[in-house]
């Protein structure tokens, strides 16, 4: 038979348990409200956060200005290589001729000829270094100009701020591991930049 104290104690425990349950429910409801609001805000921000990318391989293959300037640079490089190779062959022929005539020359003549060939070799090396440096400067200037053209075009293209970021993509060397072709704006960029290049500057 239960005593009065036992009944009172169990009654208090039941009341406390019910109170704690209600408090937990209230706290859970209160905590869920801000979380839902935060989730909705994050979803809205994510929906408005759009990115795009430009395939640089396609741009270089189809942007006429790039192809023309790249062809000019390659022509200059080929001309430089031909000039240096011709001078190197001429110097090699002179050295081989000296070897063939070595028995007929005096020691002084042989030493003078060797010094002359050595001086020509050093001059050719300096000329080659200068020509390569000039070519590198021209190539760097071309790359800077191309980047400036692309930057200016994309700034105008994205004037309405519809994209938060526009990435560059190149197969095999890009940091982009996966891409959705729905966000590929390469064709628009190529078309716009070709039209821009074809329009005479005012």
PDB file of C-alpha atoms in Angstrom:
ATOM      1  CA  UNK A   1       0.000   0.000   0.000  1.00  0.00           C
ATOM      2  CA  UNK A   2       1.410   3.356  -1.058  1.00  0.00           C
ATOM      3  CA  UNK A   3       1.869   6.005   1.544  1.00  0.00           C
ATOM      4  CA  UNK A   4       0.773   9.588   1.141  1.00  0.00           C
ATOM      5  CA  UNK A   5       4.407  10.723   0.798  1.00  0.00           C
ATOM      6  CA  UNK A   6       4.980   8.341  -2.079  1.00  0.00           C
ATOM      7  CA  UNK A   7       1.866   9.624  -3.873  1.00  0.00           C
ATOM      8  CA  UNK A   8       2.913  13.254  -3.358  1.00  0.00           C
ATOM      9  CA  UNK A   9       6.475  12.530  -4.519  1.00  0.00           C
ATOM     10  CA  UNK A  10       5.354  10.764  -7.665  1.00  0.00           C
ATOM     11  CA  UNK A  11       2.875  13.533  -8.345  1.00  0.00           C
ATOM     12  CA  UNK A  12       5.622  16.130  -8.119  1.00  0.00           C
ATOM     13  CA  UNK A  13       7.844  14.098 -10.430  1.00  0.00           C
ATOM     14  CA  UNK A  14       5.055  13.830 -12.990  1.00  0.00           C
ATOM     15  CA  UNK A  15       4.454  17.566 -12.803  1.00  0.00           C
ATOM     16  CA  UNK A  16       8.155  18.332 -13.194  1.00  0.00           C
ATOM     17  CA  UNK A  17       8.412  15.930 -16.110  1.00  0.00           C
ATOM     18  CA  UNK A  18       5.479  17.559 -17.855  1.00  0.00           C
ATOM     19  CA  UNK A  19       6.933  21.015 -17.237  1.00  0.00           C
ATOM     20  CA  UNK A  20      10.311  20.051 -18.656  1.00  0.00           C
ATOM     21  CA  UNK A  21       8.651  18.503 -21.710  1.00  0.00           C
ATOM     22  CA  UNK A  22       6.690  21.677 -22.396  1.00  0.00           C
ATOM     23  CA  UNK A  23       9.793  23.840 -21.929  1.00  0.00           C
ATOM     24  CA  UNK A  24      11.774  21.677 -24.356  1.00  0.00           C
ATOM     25  CA  UNK A  25       9.011  21.907 -26.922  1.00  0.00           C
ATOM     26  CA  UNK A  26       8.907  25.703 -26.603  1.00  0.00           C
ATOM     27  CA  UNK A  27      12.688  25.971 -26.929  1.00  0.00           C
ATOM     28  CA  UNK A  28      12.686  23.701 -29.961  1.00  0.00           C
ATOM     29  CA  UNK A  29      10.043  25.819 -31.663  1.00  0.00           C
ATOM     30  CA  UNK A  30      11.884  29.021 -30.802  1.00  0.00           C
ATOM     31  CA  UNK A  31      15.186  27.641 -32.098  1.00  0.00           C
ATOM     32  CA  UNK A  32      13.669  26.404 -35.323  1.00  0.00           C
ATOM     33  CA  UNK A  33      12.220  29.764 -36.325  1.00  0.00           C
ATOM     34  CA  UNK A  34      15.531  31.623 -36.852  1.00  0.00           C
ATOM     35  CA  UNK A  35      17.065  28.554 -38.510  1.00  0.00           C
ATOM     36  CA  UNK A  36      14.296  28.459 -41.096  1.00  0.00           C
ATOM     37  CA  UNK A  37      14.717  32.170 -41.707  1.00  0.00           C
ATOM     38  CA  UNK A  38      18.485  31.754 -42.109  1.00  0.00           C
ATOM     39  CA  UNK A  39      17.998  28.845 -44.488  1.00  0.00           C
ATOM     40  CA  UNK A  40      15.628  30.858 -46.632  1.00  0.00           C
ATOM     41  CA  UNK A  41      18.090  33.767 -46.726  1.00  0.00           C
ATOM     42  CA  UNK A  42      20.944  31.462 -47.704  1.00  0.00           C
ATOM     43  CA  UNK A  43      18.821  29.851 -50.399  1.00  0.00           C
ATOM     44  CA  UNK A  44      17.914  33.265 -51.807  1.00  0.00           C
ATOM     45  CA  UNK A  45      21.570  34.333 -51.823  1.00  0.00           C
ATOM     46  CA  UNK A  46      22.621  31.083 -53.489  1.00  0.00           C
ATOM     47  CA  UNK A  47      19.940  31.494 -56.140  1.00  0.00           C
ATOM     48  CA  UNK A  48      21.202  34.984 -56.989  1.00  0.00           C
ATOM     49  CA  UNK A  49      24.878  33.913 -56.977  1.00  0.00           C
ATOM     50  CA  UNK A  50      25.708  33.003 -60.567  1.00  0.00           C
ATOM     51  CA  UNK A  51      29.025  32.188 -62.164  1.00  0.00           C
ATOM     52  CA  UNK A  52      30.189  31.695 -65.752  1.00  0.00           C
ATOM     53  CA  UNK A  53      33.353  30.604 -67.494  1.00  0.00           C
ATOM     54  CA  UNK A  54      35.272  31.264 -70.704  1.00  0.00           C
ATOM     55  CA  UNK A  55      37.081  28.402 -72.462  1.00  0.00           C
ATOM     56  CA  UNK A  56      40.457  29.926 -73.353  1.00  0.00           C
ATOM     57  CA  UNK A  57      41.319  27.178 -75.853  1.00  0.00           C
ATOM     58  CA  UNK A  58      38.183  27.960 -77.858  1.00  0.00           C
ATOM     59  CA  UNK A  59      38.750  31.703 -77.510  1.00  0.00           C
ATOM     60  CA  UNK A  60      42.281  31.444 -78.902  1.00  0.00           C
ATOM     61  CA  UNK A  61      41.118  29.177 -81.730  1.00  0.00           C
ATOM     62  CA  UNK A  62      38.263  31.434 -82.861  1.00  0.00           C
ATOM     63  CA  UNK A  63      39.171  34.983 -81.830  1.00  0.00           C
ATOM     64  CA  UNK A  64      40.448  36.500 -85.082  1.00  0.00           C
ATOM     65  CA  UNK A  65      42.566  39.214 -83.479  1.00  0.00           C
ATOM     66  CA  UNK A  66      44.396  36.637 -81.385  1.00  0.00           C
ATOM     67  CA  UNK A  67      45.040  34.396 -84.390  1.00  0.00           C
ATOM     68  CA  UNK A  68      46.396  37.278 -86.477  1.00  0.00           C
ATOM     69  CA  UNK A  69      48.719  38.562 -83.758  1.00  0.00           C
ATOM     70  CA  UNK A  70      49.846  35.047 -82.825  1.00  0.00           C
ATOM     71  CA  UNK A  71      50.662  34.362 -86.504  1.00  0.00           C
ATOM     72  CA  UNK A  72      52.716  37.595 -86.610  1.00  0.00           C
ATOM     73  CA  UNK A  73      54.653  36.565 -83.512  1.00  0.00           C
ATOM     74  CA  UNK A  74      55.289  33.071 -84.865  1.00  0.00           C
ATOM     75  CA  UNK A  75      56.545  34.604 -88.124  1.00  0.00           C
ATOM     76  CA  UNK A  76      58.948  36.820 -86.176  1.00  0.00           C
ATOM     77  CA  UNK A  77      60.145  33.868 -84.141  1.00  0.00           C
ATOM     78  CA  UNK A  78      60.730  31.797 -87.271  1.00  0.00           C
ATOM     79  CA  UNK A  79      62.663  34.653 -88.871  1.00  0.00           C
ATOM     80  CA  UNK A  80      64.772  35.030 -85.723  1.00  0.00           C
ATOM     81  CA  UNK A  81      65.504  31.302 -85.612  1.00  0.00           C
ATOM     82  CA  UNK A  82      66.448  31.244 -89.318  1.00  0.00           C
ATOM     83  CA  UNK A  83      68.816  34.195 -88.870  1.00  0.00           C
ATOM     84  CA  UNK A  84      70.546  32.666 -85.865  1.00  0.00           C
ATOM     85  CA  UNK A  85      70.810  29.236 -87.486  1.00  0.00           C
ATOM     86  CA  UNK A  86      72.331  30.719 -90.657  1.00  0.00           C
ATOM     87  CA  UNK A  87      74.936  32.631 -88.656  1.00  0.00           C
ATOM     88  CA  UNK A  88      75.686  29.569 -86.548  1.00  0.00           C
ATOM     89  CA  UNK A  89      76.216  27.450 -89.686  1.00  0.00           C
ATOM     90  CA  UNK A  90      78.456  30.130 -91.180  1.00  0.00           C
ATOM     91  CA  UNK A  91      80.565  30.178 -88.026  1.00  0.00           C
ATOM     92  CA  UNK A  92      80.724  26.383 -87.976  1.00  0.00           C
ATOM     93  CA  UNK A  93      81.895  26.351 -91.602  1.00  0.00           C
ATOM     94  CA  UNK A  94      84.581  28.903 -90.797  1.00  0.00           C
ATOM     95  CA  UNK A  95      85.801  26.761 -87.887  1.00  0.00           C
ATOM     96  CA  UNK A  96      85.887  23.617 -90.042  1.00  0.00           C
ATOM     97  CA  UNK A  97      87.793  25.514 -92.756  1.00  0.00           C
ATOM     98  CA  UNK A  98      90.324  26.625 -90.154  1.00  0.00           C
ATOM     99  CA  UNK A  99      90.821  23.016 -89.103  1.00  0.00           C
ATOM    100  CA  UNK A 100      91.448  21.978 -92.704  1.00  0.00           C
ATOM    101  CA  UNK A 101      94.019  24.769 -93.191  1.00  0.00           C
ATOM    102  CA  UNK A 102      95.675  24.381 -89.797  1.00  0.00           C
ATOM    103  CA  UNK A 103      98.778  22.629 -91.232  1.00  0.00           C
ATOM    104  CA  UNK A 104      99.413  25.470 -93.668  1.00  0.00           C
ATOM    105  CA  UNK A 105      99.173  28.298 -91.119  1.00  0.00           C
ATOM    106  CA  UNK A 106     101.838  29.654 -88.862  1.00  0.00           C
ATOM    107  CA  UNK A 107     101.242  29.538 -85.125  1.00  0.00           C
ATOM    108  CA  UNK A 108     100.451  33.251 -85.072  1.00  0.00           C
ATOM    109  CA  UNK A 109      98.002  32.942 -87.968  1.00  0.00           C
ATOM    110  CA  UNK A 110      96.290  29.994 -86.305  1.00  0.00           C
ATOM    111  CA  UNK A 111      95.962  31.825 -82.972  1.00  0.00           C
ATOM    112  CA  UNK A 112      94.593  34.949 -84.674  1.00  0.00           C
ATOM    113  CA  UNK A 113      92.040  32.866 -86.580  1.00  0.00           C
ATOM    114  CA  UNK A 114      90.958  31.105 -83.395  1.00  0.00           C
ATOM    115  CA  UNK A 115      90.564  34.422 -81.568  1.00  0.00           C
ATOM    116  CA  UNK A 116      88.481  35.768 -84.465  1.00  0.00           C
ATOM    117  CA  UNK A 117      86.169  32.746 -84.416  1.00  0.00           C
ATOM    118  CA  UNK A 118      85.826  32.931 -80.636  1.00  0.00           C
ATOM    119  CA  UNK A 119      84.928  36.646 -80.828  1.00  0.00           C
ATOM    120  CA  UNK A 120      82.315  35.921 -83.524  1.00  0.00           C
ATOM    121  CA  UNK A 121      80.879  33.126 -81.372  1.00  0.00           C
ATOM    122  CA  UNK A 122      80.519  35.440 -78.373  1.00  0.00           C
ATOM    123  CA  UNK A 123      78.971  38.135 -80.569  1.00  0.00           C
ATOM    124  CA  UNK A 124      76.479  35.603 -81.947  1.00  0.00           C
ATOM    125  CA  UNK A 125      75.530  34.497 -78.433  1.00  0.00           C
ATOM    126  CA  UNK A 126      74.939  38.119 -77.408  1.00  0.00           C
ATOM    127  CA  UNK A 127      72.893  38.761 -80.533  1.00  0.00           C
ATOM    128  CA  UNK A 128      70.819  35.622 -79.885  1.00  0.00           C
ATOM    129  CA  UNK A 129      70.168  36.679 -76.273  1.00  0.00           C
ATOM    130  CA  UNK A 130      69.137  40.176 -77.383  1.00  0.00           C
ATOM    131  CA  UNK A 131      66.820  38.844 -80.098  1.00  0.00           C
ATOM    132  CA  UNK A 132      65.164  36.407 -77.675  1.00  0.00           C
ATOM    133  CA  UNK A 133      64.728  39.155 -75.092  1.00  0.00           C
ATOM    134  CA  UNK A 134      63.086  41.394 -77.703  1.00  0.00           C
ATOM    135  CA  UNK A 135      60.778  38.574 -78.758  1.00  0.00           C
ATOM    136  CA  UNK A 136      59.856  37.836 -75.126  1.00  0.00           C
ATOM    137  CA  UNK A 137      58.978  41.514 -74.603  1.00  0.00           C
ATOM    138  CA  UNK A 138      56.778  41.491 -77.691  1.00  0.00           C
ATOM    139  CA  UNK A 139      55.077  38.289 -76.560  1.00  0.00           C
ATOM    140  CA  UNK A 140      54.483  39.667 -73.059  1.00  0.00           C
ATOM    141  CA  UNK A 141      53.076  42.889 -74.546  1.00  0.00           C
ATOM    142  CA  UNK A 142      50.738  40.849 -76.735  1.00  0.00           C
ATOM    143  CA  UNK A 143      49.541  38.776 -73.768  1.00  0.00           C
ATOM    144  CA  UNK A 144      48.940  41.925 -71.711  1.00  0.00           C
ATOM    145  CA  UNK A 145      47.013  43.515 -74.567  1.00  0.00           C
ATOM    146  CA  UNK A 146      44.897  40.393 -75.011  1.00  0.00           C
ATOM    147  CA  UNK A 147      44.147  40.259 -71.280  1.00  0.00           C
ATOM    148  CA  UNK A 148      43.184  43.941 -71.290  1.00  0.00           C
ATOM    149  CA  UNK A 149      40.850  43.405 -74.246  1.00  0.00           C
ATOM    150  CA  UNK A 150      39.230  40.439 -72.512  1.00  0.00           C
ATOM    151  CA  UNK A 151      38.904  42.293 -69.195  1.00  0.00           C
ATOM    152  CA  UNK A 152      37.339  45.339 -70.852  1.00  0.00           C
ATOM    153  CA  UNK A 153      34.912  43.230 -72.848  1.00  0.00           C
ATOM    154  CA  UNK A 154      33.821  41.175 -69.828  1.00  0.00           C
ATOM    155  CA  UNK A 155      33.337  44.325 -67.773  1.00  0.00           C
ATOM    156  CA  UNK A 156      30.932  45.648 -70.416  1.00  0.00           C
ATOM    157  CA  UNK A 157      29.376  42.221 -70.974  1.00  0.00           C
ATOM    158  CA  UNK A 158      28.642  41.827 -67.259  1.00  0.00           C
ATOM    159  CA  UNK A 159      27.546  45.422 -66.733  1.00  0.00           C
ATOM    160  CA  UNK A 160      24.182  44.199 -65.452  1.00  0.00           C
ATOM    161  CA  UNK A 161      26.017  42.200 -62.734  1.00  0.00           C
ATOM    162  CA  UNK A 162      24.233  38.968 -63.638  1.00  0.00           C
ATOM    163  CA  UNK A 163      27.388  36.993 -62.846  1.00  0.00           C
ATOM    164  CA  UNK A 164      29.220  37.191 -59.537  1.00  0.00           C
ATOM    165  CA  UNK A 165      32.348  35.555 -61.029  1.00  0.00           C
ATOM    166  CA  UNK A 166      33.579  34.732 -64.535  1.00  0.00           C
ATOM    167  CA  UNK A 167      36.305  32.092 -64.525  1.00  0.00           C
ATOM    168  CA  UNK A 168      38.780  31.086 -67.189  1.00  0.00           C
ATOM    169  CA  UNK A 169      38.954  27.445 -68.196  1.00  0.00           C
ATOM    170  CA  UNK A 170      41.665  25.556 -70.063  1.00  0.00           C
ATOM    171  CA  UNK A 171      41.647  21.799 -70.446  1.00  0.00           C
ATOM    172  CA  UNK A 172      44.314  20.063 -68.380  1.00  0.00           C
ATOM    173  CA  UNK A 173      45.595  23.137 -66.514  1.00  0.00           C
ATOM    174  CA  UNK A 174      42.465  24.654 -64.975  1.00  0.00           C
ATOM    175  CA  UNK A 175      41.594  24.581 -61.266  1.00  0.00           C
ATOM    176  CA  UNK A 176      37.974  23.955 -62.249  1.00  0.00           C
ATOM    177  CA  UNK A 177      37.367  20.240 -61.725  1.00  0.00           C
ATOM    178  CA  UNK A 178      33.861  20.191 -63.195  1.00  0.00           C
ATOM    179  CA  UNK A 179      31.838  22.608 -65.302  1.00  0.00           C
ATOM    180  CA  UNK A 180      28.211  22.925 -66.362  1.00  0.00           C
ATOM    181  CA  UNK A 181      28.029  23.892 -70.035  1.00  0.00           C
ATOM    182  CA  UNK A 182      24.899  25.930 -69.272  1.00  0.00           C
ATOM    183  CA  UNK A 183      27.235  28.547 -67.808  1.00  0.00           C
ATOM    184  CA  UNK A 184      29.628  28.559 -70.791  1.00  0.00           C
ATOM    185  CA  UNK A 185      29.665  32.101 -72.214  1.00  0.00           C
ATOM    186  CA  UNK A 186      32.621  31.462 -74.547  1.00  0.00           C
ATOM    187  CA  UNK A 187      30.560  31.746 -77.743  1.00  0.00           C
ATOM    188  CA  UNK A 188      29.141  35.104 -76.642  1.00  0.00           C
ATOM    189  CA  UNK A 189      32.605  36.379 -75.756  1.00  0.00           C
ATOM    190  CA  UNK A 190      34.149  35.240 -79.044  1.00  0.00           C
ATOM    191  CA  UNK A 191      31.308  36.744 -81.092  1.00  0.00           C
ATOM    192  CA  UNK A 192      31.395  40.029 -79.169  1.00  0.00           C
ATOM    193  CA  UNK A 193      35.171  40.413 -79.247  1.00  0.00           C
ATOM    194  CA  UNK A 194      35.372  39.591 -82.960  1.00  0.00           C
ATOM    195  CA  UNK A 195      32.713  42.196 -83.662  1.00  0.00           C
ATOM    196  CA  UNK A 196      34.514  44.682 -81.433  1.00  0.00           C
ATOM    197  CA  UNK A 197      37.841  44.093 -83.222  1.00  0.00           C
ATOM    198  CA  UNK A 198      36.209  44.418 -86.649  1.00  0.00           C
ATOM    199  CA  UNK A 199      34.690  47.787 -85.746  1.00  0.00           C
ATOM    200  CA  UNK A 200      37.086  50.667 -86.571  1.00  0.00           C
ATOM    201  CA  UNK A 201      38.072  52.681 -83.504  1.00  0.00           C
ATOM    202  CA  UNK A 202      36.409  56.073 -83.350  1.00  0.00           C
TER     203      UNK A 202
END
